[in-house]
Amino acid sequence: YIDRRIIIIYSLVYSAHTFIQDLVLEIKLQASVKMASRKPNARTFVVGVGMTKFEKPLTKKWDYPEMGSQAAADALRDAGLSYNDLQAAVASYCYGDPTCGQRALYELGLTGIPVFNTNNNCSSASSALMLARALVLSGYDCTIAVGFEKMERGLSEKFTDKTSPIKNHVDTLTDLGADPKPLQHLNAVTSDVIKMFAYAARDHSKHYGTTIDQYAKVTYKNRRHGAMNNRACFQHPVTMDFIKSKKELCHPLTFPMSAPTADGGAAAIVCSEEFVNKHNLQGKAVEILSQHMVTDLPSSFGQSFINLCGYSMSKEAAERCLQDAGISISDVDIVELHDCFAPNEIFLYEALGLCPEGHGGKLIDSSMWIKNKNGGEICVIGGRWVVNTSGGLESKGHPIGATGLGQCAELVWQLRGEAGKRQVDNARIGLQQNFGIGGAAVVTVYRKNDRNNVPQARL
């Protein structure tokens, strides 16, 4: 009788356990169905951003877990959220072993969320942002993209026993006529990257008459903007004479015309429209209208140093973004772009459609400095656009795993009206361009979240 009772109890417990297992599986199935049901054209928003001060390498005693966790914590604080609200994370970095993203985010909690790590050279952080948004479009409600980098004073390749991922690009560089010898006092990879943009600048000057003064004006503008950014490496303006008279890295690039490597972190929280409404985040939300990545095209390895530097990739990504957003470049108020070297900003004016091909030098010549409502001065080009209010890479520095998210943070602050003396008054639409050799160009279009969300061209 006792054995029979034990058997009955065991059967009941087993049945209950099986029922609970089936119930849990059903709940998970329903959740997955719900996640898969979000429409591809659903709206996505950045609701929180964070960014450390970018520091010159080896000048501050800190490590990547602090950089990443500080930026992520600042983004959560900005949004008024906790780490428990996050359902997934994407981390970006280039100089680090696998799972650095987990190590950085574990400083904030151990919630078991998926953490993905991405490396796309200098476009790593924008790639992370794109993946975080893709997760939201797939059904997650709240994700974070976090980028960080602890760097050396130059670029380097760590796995010299393997084929370099930029070998085809370097081969094209030399095939087009660049001197194959490394630049003085610089390693091979740093030399090759500098030469790509230096030879592209020479080509632009040869074909379109772009002058050293015009390249220097880009740096002058960015350093003057950077003087108003307390998170930038360089926070003081410089003169045109200073820019042009400093030592050349490779003609026509002088030291001030190049972005310094840096240590630092940046982060952005991306969520669905439902999450925004549920948590009353409308006042923090900035909409991502469109986003595209374009990798190397046949033209990247053709007959142009400028295309080797990502021109055609950025042009294609920008055209796709503007088409998806249903706007023209004239609707854009503010641009954050990848000024790793001053001439590249000139190239990108043309690639993004701010001016016709070959007219980038004339566009920077149109610069006008105007006062904003906060007492700062910002540079307007073409009578319409403000480019790199953050100071760009030339002022902020370039921690390559964080750069794209630093750009995102600047545009979010601008579109919220929180950029202080750098503020572009009445900014409604921002465009971001981030490029990594190897290669990937990522363009993102943002829109201020207000009651009148129909883009309108300015007169």
CSV table of C-alpha atoms in Angstrom, one decimal:
chain,number,residue,atom,x,y,z
A,1,TYR,CA,0.0,0.0,0.0
A,2,ILE,CA,2.9,2.4,0.9
A,3,ASP,CA,4.8,1.6,-2.3
A,4,ARG,CA,1.6,2.2,-4.3
A,5,ARG,CA,1.1,5.6,-2.7
A,6,ILE,CA,4.7,6.6,-3.4
A,7,ILE,CA,4.1,5.6,-7.1
A,8,ILE,CA,1.0,7.7,-7.2
A,9,ILE,CA,2.8,10.7,-5.7
A,10,TYR,CA,5.7,10.3,-8.0
A,11,SER,CA,3.4,10.2,-11.0
A,12,LEU,CA,1.6,13.4,-9.9
A,13,VAL,CA,4.9,15.2,-9.4
A,14,TYR,CA,6.2,14.0,-12.7
A,15,SER,CA,3.0,15.1,-14.4
A,16,ALA,CA,3.2,18.5,-12.7
A,17,HIS,CA,6.8,18.9,-13.7
A,18,THR,CA,6.0,18.0,-17.3
A,19,PHE,CA,3.1,20.4,-17.3
A,20,ILE,CA,5.3,23.2,-16.1
A,21,GLN,CA,8.0,22.4,-18.7
A,22,ASP,CA,5.3,22.5,-21.4
A,23,LEU,CA,4.0,25.7,-20.1
A,24,VAL,CA,7.4,27.3,-20.0
A,25,LEU,CA,8.1,26.2,-23.6
A,26,GLU,CA,4.7,27.5,-24.7
A,27,ILE,CA,5.5,30.9,-23.1
A,28,LYS,CA,8.9,31.0,-24.8
A,29,LEU,CA,7.2,30.0,-28.1
A,30,GLN,CA,4.6,32.8,-27.7
A,31,ALA,CA,7.4,35.2,-26.9
A,32,SER,CA,9.4,34.2,-30.0
A,33,VAL,CA,6.3,34.5,-32.1
A,34,LYS,CA,5.8,38.0,-30.7
A,35,MET,CA,9.4,38.9,-31.3
A,36,ALA,CA,9.3,37.7,-34.9
A,37,SER,CA,6.1,39.7,-35.6
A,38,ARG,CA,7.5,43.2,-35.5
A,39,LYS,CA,7.2,44.9,-38.9
A,40,PRO,CA,10.4,45.7,-40.8
A,41,ASN,CA,9.3,49.3,-41.0
A,42,ALA,CA,8.7,49.6,-37.3
A,43,ARG,CA,10.1,52.7,-35.6
A,44,THR,CA,13.2,52.6,-33.5
A,45,PHE,CA,14.6,55.1,-31.1
A,46,VAL,CA,17.8,56.0,-29.3
A,47,VAL,CA,16.6,56.9,-25.7
A,48,GLY,CA,19.9,57.2,-23.9
A,49,VAL,CA,23.6,57.9,-24.8
A,50,GLY,CA,26.8,58.0,-22.8
A,51,MET,CA,30.4,58.9,-23.6
A,52,THR,CA,33.5,59.1,-21.6
A,53,LYS,CA,36.0,61.8,-22.2
A,54,PHE,CA,38.4,60.6,-24.9
A,55,GLU,CA,41.9,60.6,-23.6
A,56,LYS,CA,45.3,60.4,-25.4
A,57,PRO,CA,46.7,56.8,-25.1
A,58,LEU,CA,48.9,56.1,-22.0
A,59,THR,CA,47.9,59.4,-20.3
A,60,LYS,CA,45.3,57.9,-17.9
A,61,LYS,CA,45.4,54.8,-15.9
A,62,TRP,CA,42.3,52.9,-16.9
A,63,ASP,CA,41.2,49.8,-18.8
A,64,TYR,CA,38.5,48.9,-21.3
A,65,PRO,CA,36.1,47.5,-18.7
A,66,GLU,CA,36.0,50.9,-17.0
A,67,MET,CA,35.6,52.7,-20.4
A,68,GLY,CA,32.8,50.5,-21.6
A,69,SER,CA,30.9,50.2,-18.3
A,70,GLN,CA,31.1,53.9,-17.6
A,71,ALA,CA,29.7,54.8,-21.0
A,72,ALA,CA,26.9,52.2,-20.7
A,73,ALA,CA,26.1,53.3,-17.2
A,74,ASP,CA,25.9,56.9,-18.4
A,75,ALA,CA,23.6,55.9,-21.2
A,76,LEU,CA,21.3,54.1,-18.8
A,77,ARG,CA,21.3,57.0,-16.5
A,78,ASP,CA,20.5,59.3,-19.4
A,79,ALA,CA,17.5,57.2,-20.3
A,80,GLY,CA,16.4,56.7,-16.6
A,81,LEU,CA,16.7,52.9,-17.1
A,82,SER,CA,18.4,50.1,-15.2
A,83,TYR,CA,20.6,47.4,-16.5
A,84,ASN,CA,17.8,44.9,-15.9
A,85,ASP,CA,15.7,46.7,-18.6
A,86,LEU,CA,18.2,45.7,-21.3
A,87,GLN,CA,17.3,42.5,-23.3
A,88,ALA,CA,20.5,42.3,-25.4
A,89,ALA,CA,23.8,44.1,-26.0
A,90,VAL,CA,26.3,44.6,-28.8
A,91,ALA,CA,29.9,45.5,-28.0
A,92,SER,CA,32.4,47.0,-30.4
A,93,TYR,CA,36.2,47.1,-30.1
A,94,CYS,CA,39.2,46.2,-32.3
A,95,TYR,CA,42.2,45.8,-29.9
A,96,GLY,CA,41.1,43.0,-27.6
A,97,ASP,CA,40.5,39.3,-27.1
A,98,PRO,CA,37.1,37.7,-27.6
A,99,THR,CA,34.2,38.5,-25.2
A,100,CYS,CA,35.6,41.9,-24.0
A,101,GLY,CA,32.0,43.1,-24.3
A,102,GLN,CA,30.9,40.6,-21.6
A,103,ARG,CA,33.8,41.7,-19.4
A,104,ALA,CA,32.9,45.3,-19.6
A,105,LEU,CA,29.1,44.9,-19.2
A,106,TYR,CA,29.5,42.5,-16.3
A,107,GLU,CA,30.6,45.5,-14.3
A,108,LEU,CA,26.9,46.5,-14.4
A,109,GLY,CA,25.2,43.2,-13.7
A,110,LEU,CA,24.9,39.5,-14.5
A,111,THR,CA,21.4,39.2,-16.1
A,112,GLY,CA,22.2,36.6,-18.7
A,113,ILE,CA,21.3,38.7,-21.7
A,114,PRO,CA,22.8,37.9,-25.1
A,115,VAL,CA,26.0,39.9,-25.7
A,116,PHE,CA,27.4,40.1,-29.2
A,117,ASN,CA,30.9,41.4,-30.0
A,118,THR,CA,31.8,43.1,-33.3
A,119,ASN,CA,34.9,44.3,-35.0
A,120,ASN,CA,34.7,46.3,-38.2
A,121,ASN,CA,37.8,48.5,-37.9
A,122,CYS,CA,37.0,52.2,-37.5
A,123,SER,CA,33.3,51.6,-38.3
A,124,SER,CA,32.9,49.0,-35.4
A,125,ALA,CA,30.8,51.2,-33.2
A,126,SER,CA,28.3,52.1,-36.0
A,127,SER,CA,28.2,48.5,-36.8
A,128,ALA,CA,27.3,47.7,-33.2
A,129,LEU,CA,24.6,50.4,-33.3
A,130,MET,CA,23.2,48.9,-36.5
A,131,LEU,CA,23.1,45.4,-34.9
A,132,ALA,CA,21.4,46.8,-31.8
A,133,ARG,CA,18.8,48.4,-33.9
A,134,ALA,CA,18.4,45.2,-36.0
A,135,LEU,CA,17.7,43.3,-32.7
A,136,VAL,CA,14.9,45.7,-31.9
A,137,LEU,CA,13.5,45.3,-35.4
A,138,SER,CA,13.6,41.5,-34.9
A,139,GLY,CA,11.5,41.8,-31.7
A,140,TYR,CA,13.6,42.8,-28.8
A,141,ASP,CA,12.3,45.9,-27.0
A,142,CYS,CA,15.4,47.4,-25.5
A,143,THR,CA,19.1,46.9,-26.4
A,144,ILE,CA,22.4,48.6,-25.9
A,145,ALA,CA,25.4,49.2,-28.2
A,146,VAL,CA,28.6,49.9,-26.4
A,147,GLY,CA,32.0,50.7,-27.9
A,148,PHE,CA,35.4,51.1,-26.2
A,149,GLU,CA,39.1,51.0,-27.1
A,150,LYS,CA,42.3,51.1,-25.2
A,151,MET,CA,44.9,52.1,-27.8
A,152,GLU,CA,48.5,52.6,-28.6
A,153,ARG,CA,49.9,55.8,-30.0
A,154,GLY,CA,49.5,54.5,-33.5
A,155,LEU,CA,47.7,51.7,-35.4
A,156,SER,CA,49.0,48.1,-35.4
A,157,GLU,CA,48.3,44.6,-36.6
A,158,LYS,CA,48.5,41.9,-33.9
A,159,PHE,CA,48.2,38.7,-35.9
A,160,THR,CA,51.2,39.0,-38.2
A,161,ASP,CA,51.2,35.2,-38.8
A,162,LYS,CA,47.9,35.5,-40.8
A,163,THR,CA,47.0,37.3,-44.0
A,164,SER,CA,46.2,40.9,-43.3
A,165,PRO,CA,42.5,41.7,-43.9
A,166,ILE,CA,43.5,45.0,-45.6
A,167,LYS,CA,46.1,43.3,-47.8
A,168,ASN,CA,44.0,43.9,-51.0
A,169,HIS,CA,43.6,47.6,-50.0
A,170,VAL,CA,47.4,48.0,-49.4
A,171,ASP,CA,48.1,46.1,-52.7
A,172,THR,CA,45.8,48.5,-54.5
A,173,LEU,CA,47.5,51.5,-52.9
A,174,THR,CA,50.9,50.4,-54.3
A,175,ASP,CA,49.4,49.4,-57.6
A,176,LEU,CA,48.1,52.9,-58.0
A,177,GLY,CA,51.6,54.3,-57.5
A,178,ALA,CA,52.0,55.0,-53.8
A,179,ASP,CA,55.6,54.6,-52.4
A,180,PRO,CA,55.6,51.2,-50.7
A,181,LYS,CA,58.2,52.2,-48.1
A,182,PRO,CA,56.9,52.9,-44.6
A,183,LEU,CA,56.9,56.5,-43.5
A,184,GLN,CA,59.7,57.6,-41.2
A,185,HIS,CA,59.3,56.5,-37.6
A,186,LEU,CA,56.0,54.8,-38.3
A,187,ASN,CA,55.1,51.1,-38.6
A,188,ALA,CA,53.7,49.6,-41.8
A,189,VAL,CA,50.0,49.7,-41.0
A,190,THR,CA,50.0,53.3,-39.7
A,191,SER,CA,52.0,54.3,-42.8
A,192,ASP,CA,49.7,52.6,-45.2
A,193,VAL,CA,46.6,54.2,-43.7
A,194,ILE,CA,48.1,57.7,-43.8
A,195,LYS,CA,49.3,57.2,-47.4
A,196,MET,CA,45.8,56.2,-48.6
A,197,PHE,CA,44.4,59.5,-47.5
A,198,ALA,CA,47.4,61.6,-48.4
A,199,TYR,CA,47.5,60.2,-52.0
A,200,ALA,CA,43.7,60.6,-52.2
A,201,ALA,CA,44.2,64.3,-51.2
A,202,ARG,CA,46.9,64.7,-53.9
A,203,ASP,CA,44.5,63.3,-56.5
A,204,HIS,CA,41.7,65.6,-55.4
A,205,SER,CA,44.0,68.6,-55.7
A,206,LYS,CA,45.2,67.4,-59.1
A,207,HIS,CA,41.8,66.9,-60.6
A,208,TYR,CA,39.8,69.6,-58.8
A,209,GLY,CA,42.3,72.2,-57.7
A,210,THR,CA,41.7,71.7,-54.0
A,211,THR,CA,44.3,73.6,-52.0
A,212,ILE,CA,46.2,73.0,-48.8
A,213,ASP,CA,44.4,76.0,-47.4
A,214,GLN,CA,41.1,74.3,-48.0
A,215,TYR,CA,42.2,71.1,-46.2
A,216,ALA,CA,43.5,73.3,-43.3
A,217,LYS,CA,40.2,75.1,-43.1
A,218,VAL,CA,38.5,71.7,-42.2
A,219,THR,CA,40.9,71.2,-39.3
A,220,TYR,CA,40.5,74.9,-38.2
A,221,LYS,CA,36.7,74.4,-38.1
A,222,ASN,CA,36.9,71.1,-36.2
A,223,ARG,CA,39.4,72.3,-33.6
A,224,ARG,CA,37.3,75.4,-33.0
A,225,HIS,CA,34.2,73.3,-32.5
A,226,GLY,CA,36.2,70.9,-30.3
A,227,ALA,CA,37.1,73.7,-28.0
A,228,MET,CA,33.5,73.7,-26.8
A,229,ASN,CA,33.5,69.9,-26.2
A,230,ASN,CA,34.6,68.9,-22.7
A,231,ARG,CA,34.9,65.2,-23.8
A,232,ALA,CA,37.4,65.9,-26.6
A,233,CYS,CA,41.1,65.2,-26.5
A,234,PHE,CA,41.9,68.6,-27.9
A,235,GLN,CA,39.9,71.5,-26.4
A,236,HIS,CA,41.7,74.5,-27.8
A,237,PRO,CA,41.4,76.1,-31.2
A,238,VAL,CA,44.4,76.5,-33.5
A,239,THR,CA,45.4,78.9,-36.2
A,240,MET,CA,45.6,78.3,-39.9
A,241,ASP,CA,49.4,79.0,-39.7
A,242,PHE,CA,49.7,76.4,-36.9
A,243,ILE,CA,47.9,73.8,-39.0
A,244,LYS,CA,49.9,74.3,-42.2
A,245,SER,CA,53.3,74.8,-40.6
A,246,LYS,CA,53.5,71.7,-38.5
A,247,LYS,CA,55.5,68.7,-39.7
A,248,GLU,CA,54.1,66.7,-42.6
A,249,LEU,CA,53.2,63.1,-42.1
A,250,CYS,CA,52.9,62.6,-45.8
A,251,HIS,CA,52.2,65.4,-48.2
A,252,PRO,CA,49.9,67.3,-47.9
A,253,LEU,CA,48.9,65.9,-44.5
A,254,THR,CA,50.3,67.7,-41.5
A,255,PHE,CA,50.0,66.4,-37.9
A,256,PRO,CA,47.0,68.6,-37.0
A,257,MET,CA,45.2,67.3,-40.1
A,258,SER,CA,45.1,63.8,-38.7
A,259,ALA,CA,42.9,62.4,-35.9
A,260,PRO,CA,44.9,61.2,-32.9
A,261,THR,CA,44.3,57.7,-31.5
A,262,ALA,CA,42.5,57.8,-28.2
A,263,ASP,CA,41.2,55.7,-25.3
A,264,GLY,CA,37.5,55.9,-24.4
A,265,GLY,CA,34.0,54.5,-24.5
A,266,ALA,CA,30.6,55.5,-25.8
A,267,ALA,CA,27.1,53.8,-25.7
A,268,ALA,CA,23.6,54.1,-27.0
A,269,ILE,CA,20.3,52.5,-25.9
A,270,VAL,CA,18.0,51.5,-28.8
A,271,CYS,CA,14.4,50.6,-28.2
A,272,SER,CA,11.0,50.1,-29.9
A,273,GLU,CA,8.2,52.6,-30.1
A,274,GLU,CA,6.2,50.4,-27.7
A,275,PHE,CA,9.0,50.6,-25.1
A,276,VAL,CA,9.2,54.4,-25.5
A,277,ASN,CA,5.5,54.8,-24.8
A,278,LYS,CA,5.4,52.3,-21.9
A,279,HIS,CA,8.3,54.0,-20.1
A,280,ASN,CA,7.3,57.6,-21.0
A,281,LEU,CA,10.6,58.2,-22.8
A,282,GLN,CA,9.2,60.5,-25.5
A,283,GLY,CA,11.2,63.4,-24.2
A,284,LYS,CA,14.5,61.5,-24.5
A,285,ALA,CA,13.8,59.6,-27.7
A,286,VAL,CA,15.5,60.4,-31.0
A,287,GLU,CA,14.3,58.3,-33.9
A,288,ILE,CA,16.6,56.4,-36.2
A,289,LEU,CA,14.9,57.0,-39.6
A,290,SER,CA,17.2,54.9,-41.7
A,291,GLN,CA,20.5,53.1,-41.6
A,292,HIS,CA,22.7,51.3,-44.2
A,293,MET,CA,26.1,49.7,-44.3
A,294,VAL,CA,27.9,49.3,-47.6
A,295,THR,CA,31.1,47.2,-47.8
A,296,ASP,CA,33.7,47.3,-50.6
A,297,LEU,CA,32.6,47.7,-54.2
A,298,PRO,CA,34.5,46.9,-57.4
A,299,SER,CA,35.4,50.7,-57.5
A,300,SER,CA,37.2,50.3,-54.1
A,301,PHE,CA,39.9,48.4,-56.0
A,302,GLY,CA,39.8,50.4,-59.2
A,303,GLN,CA,41.8,53.4,-60.4
A,304,SER,CA,41.1,55.9,-57.6
A,305,PHE,CA,42.8,56.6,-54.3
A,306,ILE,CA,39.6,58.4,-53.2
A,307,ASN,CA,37.5,55.3,-53.7
A,308,LEU,CA,40.0,53.3,-51.8
A,309,CYS,CA,39.3,55.6,-48.9
A,310,GLY,CA,35.6,54.7,-49.0
A,311,TYR,CA,34.1,57.4,-51.2
A,312,SER,CA,31.9,55.2,-53.3
A,313,MET,CA,30.8,53.1,-50.4
A,314,SER,CA,29.8,56.2,-48.4
A,315,LYS,CA,28.0,57.6,-51.4
A,316,GLU,CA,25.9,54.5,-51.9
A,317,ALA,CA,25.1,54.2,-48.2
A,318,ALA,CA,24.0,57.8,-48.0
A,319,GLU,CA,21.8,57.6,-51.1
A,320,ARG,CA,20.1,54.5,-49.7
A,321,CYS,CA,19.5,56.1,-46.3
A,322,LEU,CA,18.0,59.3,-47.7
A,323,GLN,CA,15.7,57.3,-50.0
A,324,ASP,CA,14.5,55.1,-47.1
A,325,ALA,CA,13.9,58.2,-44.9
A,326,GLY,CA,12.0,59.9,-47.7
A,327,ILE,CA,14.1,63.1,-47.5
A,328,SER,CA,16.9,64.9,-49.4
A,329,ILE,CA,20.2,66.1,-48.2
A,330,SER,CA,18.7,69.6,-48.0
A,331,ASP,CA,16.5,68.4,-45.2
A,332,VAL,CA,19.5,67.5,-43.0
A,333,ASP,CA,20.6,70.1,-40.5
A,334,ILE,CA,23.7,68.6,-38.9
A,335,VAL,CA,26.3,66.0,-39.9
A,336,GLU,CA,28.8,64.0,-38.0
A,337,LEU,CA,31.3,62.4,-40.4
A,338,HIS,CA,34.5,60.5,-40.4
A,339,ASP,CA,37.3,63.1,-40.5
A,340,CYS,CA,40.1,60.7,-39.8
A,341,PHE,CA,42.1,63.1,-41.9
A,342,ALA,CA,41.0,66.6,-42.9
A,343,PRO,CA,40.9,65.8,-46.7
A,344,ASN,CA,38.5,63.0,-46.0
A,345,GLU,CA,35.9,65.5,-44.8
A,346,ILE,CA,36.2,67.3,-48.2
A,347,PHE,CA,35.7,64.0,-50.0
A,348,LEU,CA,32.7,63.2,-47.9
A,349,TYR,CA,31.0,66.5,-48.5
A,350,GLU,CA,30.8,65.3,-52.1
A,351,ALA,CA,29.9,61.6,-51.3
A,352,LEU,CA,27.1,62.6,-49.0
A,353,GLY,CA,25.7,65.0,-51.6
A,354,LEU,CA,26.4,68.3,-49.8
A,355,CYS,CA,28.0,69.5,-53.1
A,356,PRO,CA,28.8,68.2,-56.5
A,357,GLU,CA,31.9,66.1,-57.0
A,358,GLY,CA,35.0,68.2,-57.0
A,359,HIS,CA,33.4,71.1,-55.2
A,360,GLY,CA,34.3,70.1,-51.6
A,361,GLY,CA,37.0,72.7,-51.4
A,362,LYS,CA,34.6,75.4,-52.5
A,363,LEU,CA,32.1,74.3,-49.9
A,364,ILE,CA,34.5,74.7,-47.0
A,365,ASP,CA,35.4,78.1,-48.5
A,366,SER,CA,31.7,79.1,-47.9
A,367,SER,CA,32.2,78.7,-44.1
A,368,MET,CA,30.3,81.3,-41.9
A,369,TRP,CA,30.6,81.4,-38.2
A,370,ILE,CA,27.3,82.3,-36.5
A,371,LYS,CA,26.3,82.6,-32.8
A,372,ASN,CA,23.7,80.3,-31.4
A,373,LYS,CA,21.2,81.0,-28.6
A,374,ASN,CA,23.6,79.5,-26.0
A,375,GLY,CA,26.4,82.0,-26.8
A,376,GLY,CA,28.6,79.6,-28.8
A,377,GLU,CA,29.8,80.0,-32.3
A,378,ILE,CA,29.2,77.3,-34.9
A,379,CYS,CA,30.4,77.0,-38.5
A,380,VAL,CA,27.7,76.8,-41.3
A,381,ILE,CA,28.8,75.6,-44.7
A,382,GLY,CA,26.8,76.1,-47.9
A,383,GLY,CA,24.5,78.4,-46.0
A,384,ARG,CA,22.8,75.3,-44.6
A,385,TRP,CA,24.8,72.5,-42.9
A,386,VAL,CA,26.8,72.3,-39.7
A,387,VAL,CA,29.4,69.5,-39.8
A,388,ASN,CA,31.2,67.9,-36.8
A,389,THR,CA,30.0,70.1,-34.0
A,390,SER,CA,31.7,67.6,-31.7
A,391,GLY,CA,35.0,68.7,-33.1
A,392,GLY,CA,35.2,65.5,-35.2
A,393,LEU,CA,37.8,62.9,-34.9
A,394,GLU,CA,40.5,65.5,-35.3
A,395,SER,CA,39.5,67.1,-31.9
A,396,LYS,CA,37.8,64.3,-30.0
A,397,GLY,CA,40.4,61.7,-30.9
A,398,HIS,CA,39.7,58.3,-32.4
A,399,PRO,CA,39.2,55.3,-30.1
A,400,ILE,CA,38.2,53.2,-33.0
A,401,GLY,CA,35.8,50.9,-31.2
A,402,ALA,CA,33.9,53.8,-29.8
A,403,THR,CA,34.0,56.5,-32.5
A,404,GLY,CA,30.7,55.7,-34.2
A,405,LEU,CA,28.8,55.7,-31.0
A,406,GLY,CA,30.5,59.0,-30.0
A,407,GLN,CA,29.1,60.4,-33.3
A,408,CYS,CA,25.7,59.0,-32.4
A,409,ALA,CA,25.8,60.6,-28.9
A,410,GLU,CA,26.6,64.1,-30.4
A,411,LEU,CA,23.7,63.9,-32.8
A,412,VAL,CA,21.3,62.8,-30.0
A,413,TRP,CA,22.4,65.7,-27.8
A,414,GLN,CA,22.0,68.1,-30.7
A,415,LEU,CA,18.5,66.9,-31.7
A,416,ARG,CA,17.4,67.1,-28.1
A,417,GLY,CA,18.8,70.6,-27.8
A,418,GLU,CA,21.4,69.5,-25.1
A,419,ALA,CA,24.6,70.4,-26.8
A,420,GLY,CA,25.4,73.6,-24.9
A,421,LYS,CA,27.6,76.1,-26.8
A,422,ARG,CA,27.9,73.7,-29.7
A,423,GLN,CA,24.1,73.6,-30.2
A,424,VAL,CA,22.7,73.9,-33.7
A,425,ASP,CA,19.5,75.9,-33.1
A,426,ASN,CA,16.3,74.2,-34.2
A,427,ALA,CA,18.1,71.1,-35.5
A,428,ARG,CA,15.6,68.4,-36.5
A,429,ILE,CA,17.5,65.9,-38.7
A,430,GLY,CA,21.0,64.6,-38.3
A,431,LEU,CA,23.1,62.4,-40.5
A,432,GLN,CA,26.1,60.2,-39.4
A,433,GLN,CA,28.8,58.7,-41.5
A,434,ASN,CA,31.4,56.3,-40.2
A,435,PHE,CA,34.0,54.4,-42.2
A,436,GLY,CA,36.4,51.5,-41.6
A,437,ILE,CA,39.1,50.3,-44.0
A,438,GLY,CA,38.7,46.7,-44.8
A,439,GLY,CA,35.9,47.8,-45.2
A,440,ALA,CA,32.5,49.1,-44.2
A,441,ALA,CA,30.8,52.5,-44.5
A,442,VAL,CA,27.8,53.0,-42.2
A,443,VAL,CA,25.4,55.9,-42.6
A,444,THR,CA,22.5,56.7,-40.2
A,445,VAL,CA,19.8,59.3,-40.4
A,446,TYR,CA,18.2,60.6,-37.1
A,447,ARG,CA,15.2,62.7,-36.5
A,448,LYS,CA,14.1,64.8,-33.5
A,449,ASN,CA,11.1,63.2,-31.8
A,450,ASP,CA,8.4,65.9,-31.8
A,451,ARG,CA,4.8,66.4,-32.7
A,452,ASN,CA,5.5,67.4,-36.2
A,453,ASN,CA,7.6,64.5,-37.5
A,454,VAL,CA,7.1,65.2,-41.2
A,455,PRO,CA,10.6,66.2,-42.6
A,456,GLN,CA,10.4,69.6,-44.3
A,457,ALA,CA,13.1,71.2,-46.4
A,458,ARG,CA,14.4,74.5,-45.2
A,459,LEU,CA,14.3,77.5,-47.5
